[in-house]
Short mmCIF file of C-alpha atoms in Angstrom, two decimals:
data_model
loop_
_atom_site.label_atom_id
_atom_site.label_comp_id
_atom_site.label_asym_id
_atom_site.label_seq_id
_atom_site.Cartn_x
_atom_site.Cartn_y
_atom_site.Cartn_z
CA MET A 1 96.53 106.67 82.74
CA LYS A 2 95.43 103.42 82.23
CA GLU A 3 99.19 102.27 80.37
CA ARG A 4 100.75 103.62 83.74
CA LEU A 5 98.25 101.59 86.15
CA GLU A 6 98.89 98.38 83.71
CA THR A 7 102.89 99.22 84.03
CA ILE A 8 102.52 99.84 88.10
CA LYS A 9 100.33 96.27 88.39
CA ASN A 10 103.11 94.42 86.60
CA LYS A 11 106.07 95.64 88.44
CA TYR A 12 103.53 95.07 91.53
CA GLU A 13 103.59 90.85 90.57
CA GLU A 14 106.80 90.83 89.65
CA LEU A 15 107.93 92.20 92.82
CA SER A 16 105.76 89.35 94.26
CA VAL A 17 107.42 86.77 92.91
CA GLU A 18 110.53 87.96 93.25
CA MET A 19 110.01 88.46 96.85
CA THR A 20 109.17 84.54 97.24
CA LYS A 21 113.08 83.49 95.73
CA PRO A 22 115.37 81.84 98.11
CA GLU A 23 118.35 83.99 97.80
CA VAL A 24 115.93 86.87 98.60
CA LEU A 25 115.06 85.74 101.28
CA SER A 26 118.04 84.96 102.93
CA ASP A 27 118.93 88.31 102.04
CA TYR A 28 117.75 91.11 104.99
CA ASN A 29 119.06 94.41 102.92
CA LYS A 30 117.28 93.44 99.66
CA LEU A 31 113.76 91.96 101.32
CA LYS A 32 113.59 95.52 102.88
CA VAL A 33 114.11 97.18 99.82
CA LEU A 34 111.70 95.16 98.26
CA SER A 35 109.48 94.56 100.41
CA LYS A 36 109.27 98.50 100.76
CA GLU A 37 108.77 99.14 96.98
CA HIS A 38 106.11 96.47 97.42
CA LYS A 39 104.02 97.87 99.32
CA ASP A 40 104.64 101.32 97.98
CA LEU A 41 102.54 100.11 95.23
CA GLU A 42 100.24 98.18 96.80
CA GLU A 43 97.30 100.94 97.69
CA ILE A 44 97.20 102.08 93.58
CA VAL A 45 96.96 98.13 92.95
CA LEU A 46 93.99 97.73 95.33
CA LYS A 47 92.20 100.29 94.04
CA TYR A 48 93.13 100.01 90.12
CA GLN A 49 91.46 96.21 90.26
CA GLU A 50 88.49 97.77 91.98
CA LEU A 51 88.44 100.09 89.59
CA LEU A 52 88.44 96.97 86.75
CA LYS A 53 86.31 95.18 87.97
CA LEU A 54 83.91 97.72 88.00
CA GLU A 55 84.30 98.59 84.96
CA GLN A 56 83.41 95.30 84.50
CA ASN A 57 79.90 95.18 86.50
CA LEU A 58 79.22 98.29 83.76
CA ALA A 59 79.94 96.36 80.77
CA GLU A 60 77.82 94.09 82.23
CA ALA A 61 74.73 96.17 83.26
CA HIS A 62 75.03 97.53 79.65
CA THR A 63 73.73 94.53 78.26
CA MET A 64 70.82 94.50 80.63
CA LEU A 65 69.16 97.66 78.78
CA ASN A 66 68.08 96.04 76.29
CA ASP A 67 66.08 93.81 78.51
CA PRO A 68 62.12 95.50 79.80
CA GLU A 69 62.25 93.57 82.49
CA MET A 70 65.56 94.14 83.45
CA HIS A 71 65.87 98.71 81.85
CA GLU A 72 65.11 100.06 84.73
CA MET A 73 67.26 98.34 87.57
CA ALA A 74 70.41 98.15 84.72
CA SER A 75 69.88 102.04 84.23
CA GLN A 76 70.24 102.76 88.34
CA GLU A 77 72.45 100.99 88.49
CA ILE A 78 74.67 101.96 85.36
CA ASP A 79 74.42 104.91 86.96
CA ASN A 80 75.97 103.84 90.31
CA LEU A 81 78.61 102.23 88.16
CA ASN A 82 79.37 105.48 86.92
CA THR A 83 79.69 108.02 89.95
CA GLN A 84 81.90 105.14 92.08
CA ILE A 85 84.24 104.83 88.90
CA SER A 86 84.62 108.89 88.14
CA GLU A 87 85.08 108.84 92.00
CA ILE A 88 88.11 105.74 91.99
CA THR A 89 89.92 107.59 88.76
CA HIS A 90 89.81 111.03 90.64
CA GLN A 91 91.39 108.49 93.55
CA LEU A 92 93.58 106.87 91.32
CA GLU A 93 94.67 110.45 89.75
CA VAL A 94 95.95 111.61 93.33
CA LEU A 95 97.63 108.31 93.84
CA LEU A 96 99.60 108.66 90.98
CA ILE A 97 101.12 112.17 91.62
CA PRO A 98 104.85 112.30 92.24
CA LYS A 99 105.51 111.75 95.96
CA ASP A 100 107.33 113.99 98.00
CA GLU A 101 111.07 112.46 97.90
CA ASN A 102 110.47 114.77 101.73
CA ASP A 103 107.30 113.19 102.89
CA GLY A 104 108.79 109.85 104.56
CA LYS A 105 110.91 111.86 106.52
CA ASN A 106 111.81 113.14 110.27
CA VAL A 107 111.76 117.07 110.50
CA ILE A 108 113.42 120.12 112.61
CA MET A 109 110.58 122.60 113.46
CA GLU A 110 112.33 125.42 114.55
CA ILE A 111 109.50 128.24 116.85
CA ARG A 112 110.41 132.69 117.08
CA GLY A 113 108.61 134.81 118.66
CA ALA A 114 108.08 138.19 116.17
CA ALA A 115 106.61 140.60 116.42
CA GLY A 116 105.09 141.51 120.26
CA GLY A 117 107.18 141.20 122.92
CA ASP A 118 106.11 139.19 125.19
CA GLU A 119 103.21 138.12 123.79
CA ALA A 120 104.96 137.28 120.63
CA ASN A 121 107.34 134.47 123.21
CA ILE A 122 103.97 132.85 124.54
CA PHE A 123 102.13 132.97 121.84
CA ALA A 124 105.74 130.77 120.42
CA GLY A 125 104.78 128.20 123.39
CA ASP A 126 101.13 127.86 122.76
CA LEU A 127 102.19 127.12 118.80
CA PHE A 128 105.10 124.54 120.71
CA ARG A 129 102.25 123.68 122.91
CA MET A 130 99.90 122.78 119.59
CA TYR A 131 102.61 120.78 117.41
CA THR A 132 103.81 118.91 120.93
CA TYR A 133 99.42 117.58 121.16
CA TYR A 134 98.75 117.16 117.13
CA ALA A 135 102.47 115.02 117.70
CA GLU A 136 100.95 112.81 120.45
CA LYS A 137 97.37 112.12 118.62
CA ASN A 138 99.73 110.97 115.29
CA ASN A 139 102.22 109.29 117.48
CA TRP A 140 105.36 111.19 117.01
CA LYS A 141 107.81 111.61 119.03
CA ILE A 142 109.18 115.30 120.52
CA GLU A 143 112.97 115.49 120.95
CA ILE A 144 113.94 119.59 121.80
CA ILE A 145 117.26 120.94 120.62
CA ASN A 146 117.57 124.13 122.16
CA GLU A 147 114.70 126.21 123.99
CA VAL A 148 114.82 129.81 124.65
CA GLU A 149 112.01 130.34 127.74
CA GLY A 150 110.94 134.41 127.29
CA THR A 151 110.96 136.37 130.58
CA SER A 152 106.63 136.27 130.57
CA GLY A 153 106.36 132.65 129.24
CA GLY A 154 106.47 130.09 126.22
CA PHE A 155 109.42 130.97 124.07
CA SER A 156 111.93 133.07 122.40
CA GLN A 157 113.24 130.52 120.44
CA VAL A 158 112.59 126.25 120.44
CA GLU A 159 113.94 123.84 118.38
CA CYS A 160 112.94 120.61 118.05
CA MET A 161 112.96 116.89 116.40
CA ILE A 162 109.74 115.38 115.27
CA LYS A 163 110.27 111.66 114.47
CA GLY A 164 107.54 109.52 113.25
CA GLU A 165 105.80 107.91 110.55
CA ASN A 166 105.35 110.57 107.70
CA VAL A 167 106.38 113.82 109.51
CA TYR A 168 107.28 115.91 107.23
CA SER A 169 104.14 114.69 104.85
CA LYS A 170 101.07 116.57 107.26
CA LEU A 171 104.07 119.36 108.65
CA LYS A 172 105.49 121.27 105.25
CA PHE A 173 102.99 123.70 105.04
CA GLU A 174 103.69 125.18 108.55
CA SER A 175 106.23 127.27 107.55
CA GLY A 176 106.08 130.92 108.05
CA SER A 177 104.38 133.97 109.98
CA HIS A 178 101.46 132.39 112.32
CA ARG A 179 99.50 135.89 113.53
CA VAL A 180 97.05 135.77 116.86
CA GLN A 181 95.26 138.14 117.84
CA ARG A 182 93.64 138.19 121.63
CA VAL A 183 94.04 140.89 124.88
CA PRO A 184 98.21 139.26 126.24
CA VAL A 185 97.69 138.17 129.79
CA THR A 186 100.08 141.23 130.07
CA GLU A 187 97.52 143.59 128.82
CA THR A 188 95.61 145.59 131.78
CA GLN A 189 93.20 147.26 129.62
CA GLY A 190 91.40 144.21 127.46
CA ARG A 191 92.47 145.61 123.99
CA VAL A 192 93.07 143.04 121.92
CA HIS A 193 96.82 142.51 120.96
CA THR A 194 97.60 141.17 117.17
CA SER A 195 101.67 139.17 117.96
CA THR A 196 103.02 136.85 115.55
CA ALA A 197 105.63 134.18 115.57
CA THR A 198 107.44 132.01 112.85
CA VAL A 199 107.45 128.09 112.03
CA LEU A 200 110.25 126.58 110.29
CA VAL A 201 109.86 122.76 109.28
CA MET A 202 112.85 121.38 107.32
CA PRO A 203 113.04 117.32 106.42
CA GLU A 204 115.76 115.57 108.20
CA VAL A 205 118.20 115.11 105.29
CA GLU A 206 120.37 111.71 106.20
CA GLU A 207 123.08 112.09 104.10
CA VAL A 208 123.50 116.10 103.43
CA ASN A 209 126.31 116.07 100.52
CA ILE A 210 127.71 119.38 102.10
CA ASP A 211 131.31 120.30 102.42
CA ILE A 212 131.24 122.16 106.12
CA LYS A 213 135.40 123.20 106.17
CA GLU A 214 136.06 123.70 109.84
CA SER A 215 137.46 126.88 109.40
CA ASP A 216 134.01 128.40 108.47
CA LEU A 217 133.00 127.15 112.18
CA LYS A 218 133.16 129.37 115.13
CA ILE A 219 131.79 126.71 118.04
CA ASP A 220 131.68 128.59 121.52
CA VAL A 221 131.14 126.26 124.62
CA TYR A 222 128.89 127.31 127.77
CA ARG A 223 127.03 126.24 130.82
CA SER A 224 123.66 125.04 129.64
CA SER A 225 120.45 126.57 131.02
CA GLY A 226 118.26 123.76 130.25
CA ALA A 227 116.52 120.75 131.21
CA GLY A 228 118.74 117.62 132.59
CA GLY A 229 119.08 118.34 135.99
CA GLN A 230 122.24 119.53 138.14
CA HIS A 231 124.81 118.72 135.56
CA VAL A 232 124.06 121.25 133.01
CA ASN A 233 124.32 123.14 135.01
CA THR A 234 128.06 122.21 136.59
CA THR A 235 129.41 122.59 133.45
CA ASP A 236 130.19 124.07 129.88
CA SER A 237 128.38 121.18 127.50
CA ALA A 238 125.88 123.08 125.35
CA VAL A 239 127.14 123.96 121.80
CA ARG A 240 126.78 127.09 119.16
CA ILE A 241 128.09 126.99 116.07
CA THR A 242 128.01 129.45 113.51
CA HIS A 243 128.64 128.98 109.99
CA ILE A 244 130.57 131.83 109.31
CA PRO A 245 129.67 132.20 105.07
CA THR A 246 125.82 132.48 105.72
CA GLY A 247 125.51 133.60 109.85
CA ILE A 248 123.82 130.65 109.95
CA VAL A 249 123.84 129.82 114.14
CA VAL A 250 122.61 126.56 115.52
CA THR A 251 122.68 125.83 119.46
CA CYS A 252 122.05 122.28 121.27
CA GLN A 253 122.26 122.40 124.77
CA ASN A 254 119.83 119.59 125.98
CA GLU A 255 122.30 116.58 125.75
CA ARG A 256 124.36 115.83 128.73
CA SER A 257 127.74 115.70 126.88
CA GLN A 258 129.33 118.73 125.32
CA ILE A 259 130.88 116.35 122.59
CA LYS A 260 127.26 115.00 121.70
CA ASN A 261 125.33 118.45 121.50
CA ARG A 262 128.42 119.89 119.78
CA GLU A 263 127.12 116.45 117.05
CA LYS A 264 123.56 117.57 116.49
CA ALA A 265 124.57 120.58 116.56
CA LEU A 266 126.43 119.69 113.52
CA ASN A 267 124.07 117.42 111.94
CA VAL A 268 121.67 120.14 112.77
CA LEU A 269 123.76 122.47 110.37
CA LYS A 270 123.59 120.51 107.57
CA ILE A 271 120.13 120.00 107.66
CA LYS A 272 119.10 124.21 107.79
CA LEU A 273 122.34 124.61 104.83
CA HIS A 274 120.69 121.69 103.03
CA ASP A 275 117.03 124.17 103.31
CA GLU A 276 118.67 126.93 102.22
CA MET A 277 120.16 125.81 99.31
CA GLN A 278 116.49 124.50 98.18
CA ARG A 279 115.16 127.72 99.35
CA GLN A 280 117.43 129.62 97.31
CA GLN A 281 116.90 127.06 94.57
CA ASP A 282 113.47 127.62 93.93
CA GLN A 283 113.63 130.77 94.32
CA GLU A 284 115.23 131.63 90.88
CA LEU A 285 112.70 128.89 89.66
CA GLY A 286 110.39 131.88 90.12
CA ASN A 287 106.97 131.46 88.61
CA LEU A 288 107.89 127.86 87.68
CA ARG A 289 107.21 126.87 90.87
CA LYS A 290 103.58 126.93 90.33
CA ASN A 291 102.44 123.78 92.02
CA LYS A 292 103.11 124.97 95.74
CA ILE A 293 101.32 126.73 98.60
CA GLY A 294 103.09 129.66 99.63
CA THR A 295 106.38 130.13 99.63
CA GLY A 296 107.49 128.50 102.62
CA ASP A 297 109.42 131.38 103.74
CA ARG A 298 109.89 132.53 107.39
CA SER A 299 107.89 135.53 105.65
CA GLU A 300 104.54 134.76 104.88
CA LYS A 301 101.70 134.85 106.31
CA ILE A 302 100.19 132.45 106.21
CA ARG A 303 97.65 132.15 109.61
CA THR A 304 95.19 133.67 111.66
CA TYR A 305 94.60 132.76 115.16
CA ASN A 306 91.43 135.26 116.43
CA TYR A 307 90.85 134.62 120.24
CA PRO A 308 87.85 136.70 120.92
CA GLN A 309 86.21 134.28 117.76
CA ASN A 310 87.19 131.29 117.92
CA ARG A 311 88.26 131.35 114.52
CA VAL A 312 91.56 130.10 112.85
CA THR A 313 92.28 131.62 109.05
CA ASP A 314 94.86 129.59 106.84
CA HIS A 315 95.03 132.46 104.33
CA ARG A 316 97.06 130.33 101.35
CA ILE A 317 94.29 128.71 100.59
CA ASN A 318 91.39 130.58 102.14
CA PHE A 319 90.15 128.30 104.57
CA THR A 320 88.56 129.08 108.28
CA ILE A 321 87.22 126.90 111.33
CA MET A 322 85.63 128.00 113.65
CA GLU A 323 87.02 125.95 116.00
CA LEU A 324 90.67 127.45 117.90
CA ASP A 325 89.88 125.94 120.90
CA ARG A 326 90.21 122.68 119.53
CA VAL A 327 92.98 123.44 117.20
CA MET A 328 95.30 124.46 119.98
CA ASP A 329 95.05 121.67 121.52
CA GLY A 330 96.41 119.85 118.74
CA GLY A 331 93.18 119.43 116.53
CA LEU A 332 95.14 120.43 113.58
CA GLU A 333 93.34 117.49 110.86
CA PRO A 334 90.85 119.51 109.49
CA ILE A 335 93.15 122.98 108.53
CA ILE A 336 96.21 120.42 107.20
CA ASP A 337 93.77 117.62 105.38
CA ALA A 338 92.36 120.94 103.19
CA LEU A 339 96.53 121.89 102.76
CA ILE A 340 97.16 119.34 101.19
CA ALA A 341 93.89 118.17 99.32
CA GLU A 342 94.86 121.70 97.74
CA ASP A 343 98.33 121.21 97.16
CA GLN A 344 97.14 117.92 95.24
CA ARG A 345 94.51 119.87 93.43
CA LEU A 346 97.59 122.28 92.35
CA LYS A 347 99.74 119.73 91.08
CA LEU A 348 96.55 117.81 88.65
CA GLU A 349 96.15 121.12 87.37
CA ASN A 350 100.47 121.46 86.68
CA GLU A 351 100.11 117.75 85.57
#
């Protein structure tokens, strides 16, 4: 690990010098690239410098052990320094884990009501609201792409783009089947029902090298029923694109013009096709994907929200929190932090 850290430190120092050169300062694009690379290394380098300082202090403390008057104090200092060194070494191990190249990207999130009829759609609406509150806490922006409201509230389907800093790194473990246990508003006898809604999270892919033939697309236009004022209700601005070979359907109706809806729908289609290709590759790798939490498939049951007991349980990591009310108000941090910590543990184990 020390060799890797020395290499990173040397690279960081080289970049620091490079960024001060006049030819770099006058080239905005080059400076931007070097600045990002420099910043990506900064946390590791600062932590490594902290480690080196502690190791130096430890060596000095050992020299004081031979002094009878300083022996006891030196022993305590050595114990304290060893604890700090152990903690920082672990932090560096985590920082050196190869980063997911998608972590910094925006995401497309799709939520659907599944088993449970009207209650499933209502729950899908609750999940969308939960993620909206969580996004607001992180200063992320949500843009709705398509929404189909349920007859009794919520959504039978809602798709949105979530934009901001490191969105995918926080939401990538949310894909799967979410189960709710509660008395539905539609229940007249007070019985607890179990319903499900599914969540799919896909990273935004800026440059997707996917060849989509026009002949493979079935494009329908129709009158939008979403938000947008009188305009969307009087013109055929909504666009539905079906990719015939895969059966993937994408709908966009929240822009005012048909051209913009078509453009956004095609972009979402490319992202979904890319995600499907990635999913198939992961399936082919099979048991080699030991460092992954869950499958990420929509069918996998990942979490239960139990309203009578105010309990949320993530089944993949056996994590339970008795704060469902806070979670539904966007307080997802304890669950997401636990998932990230387990992901890091698995990767370290795999390394």
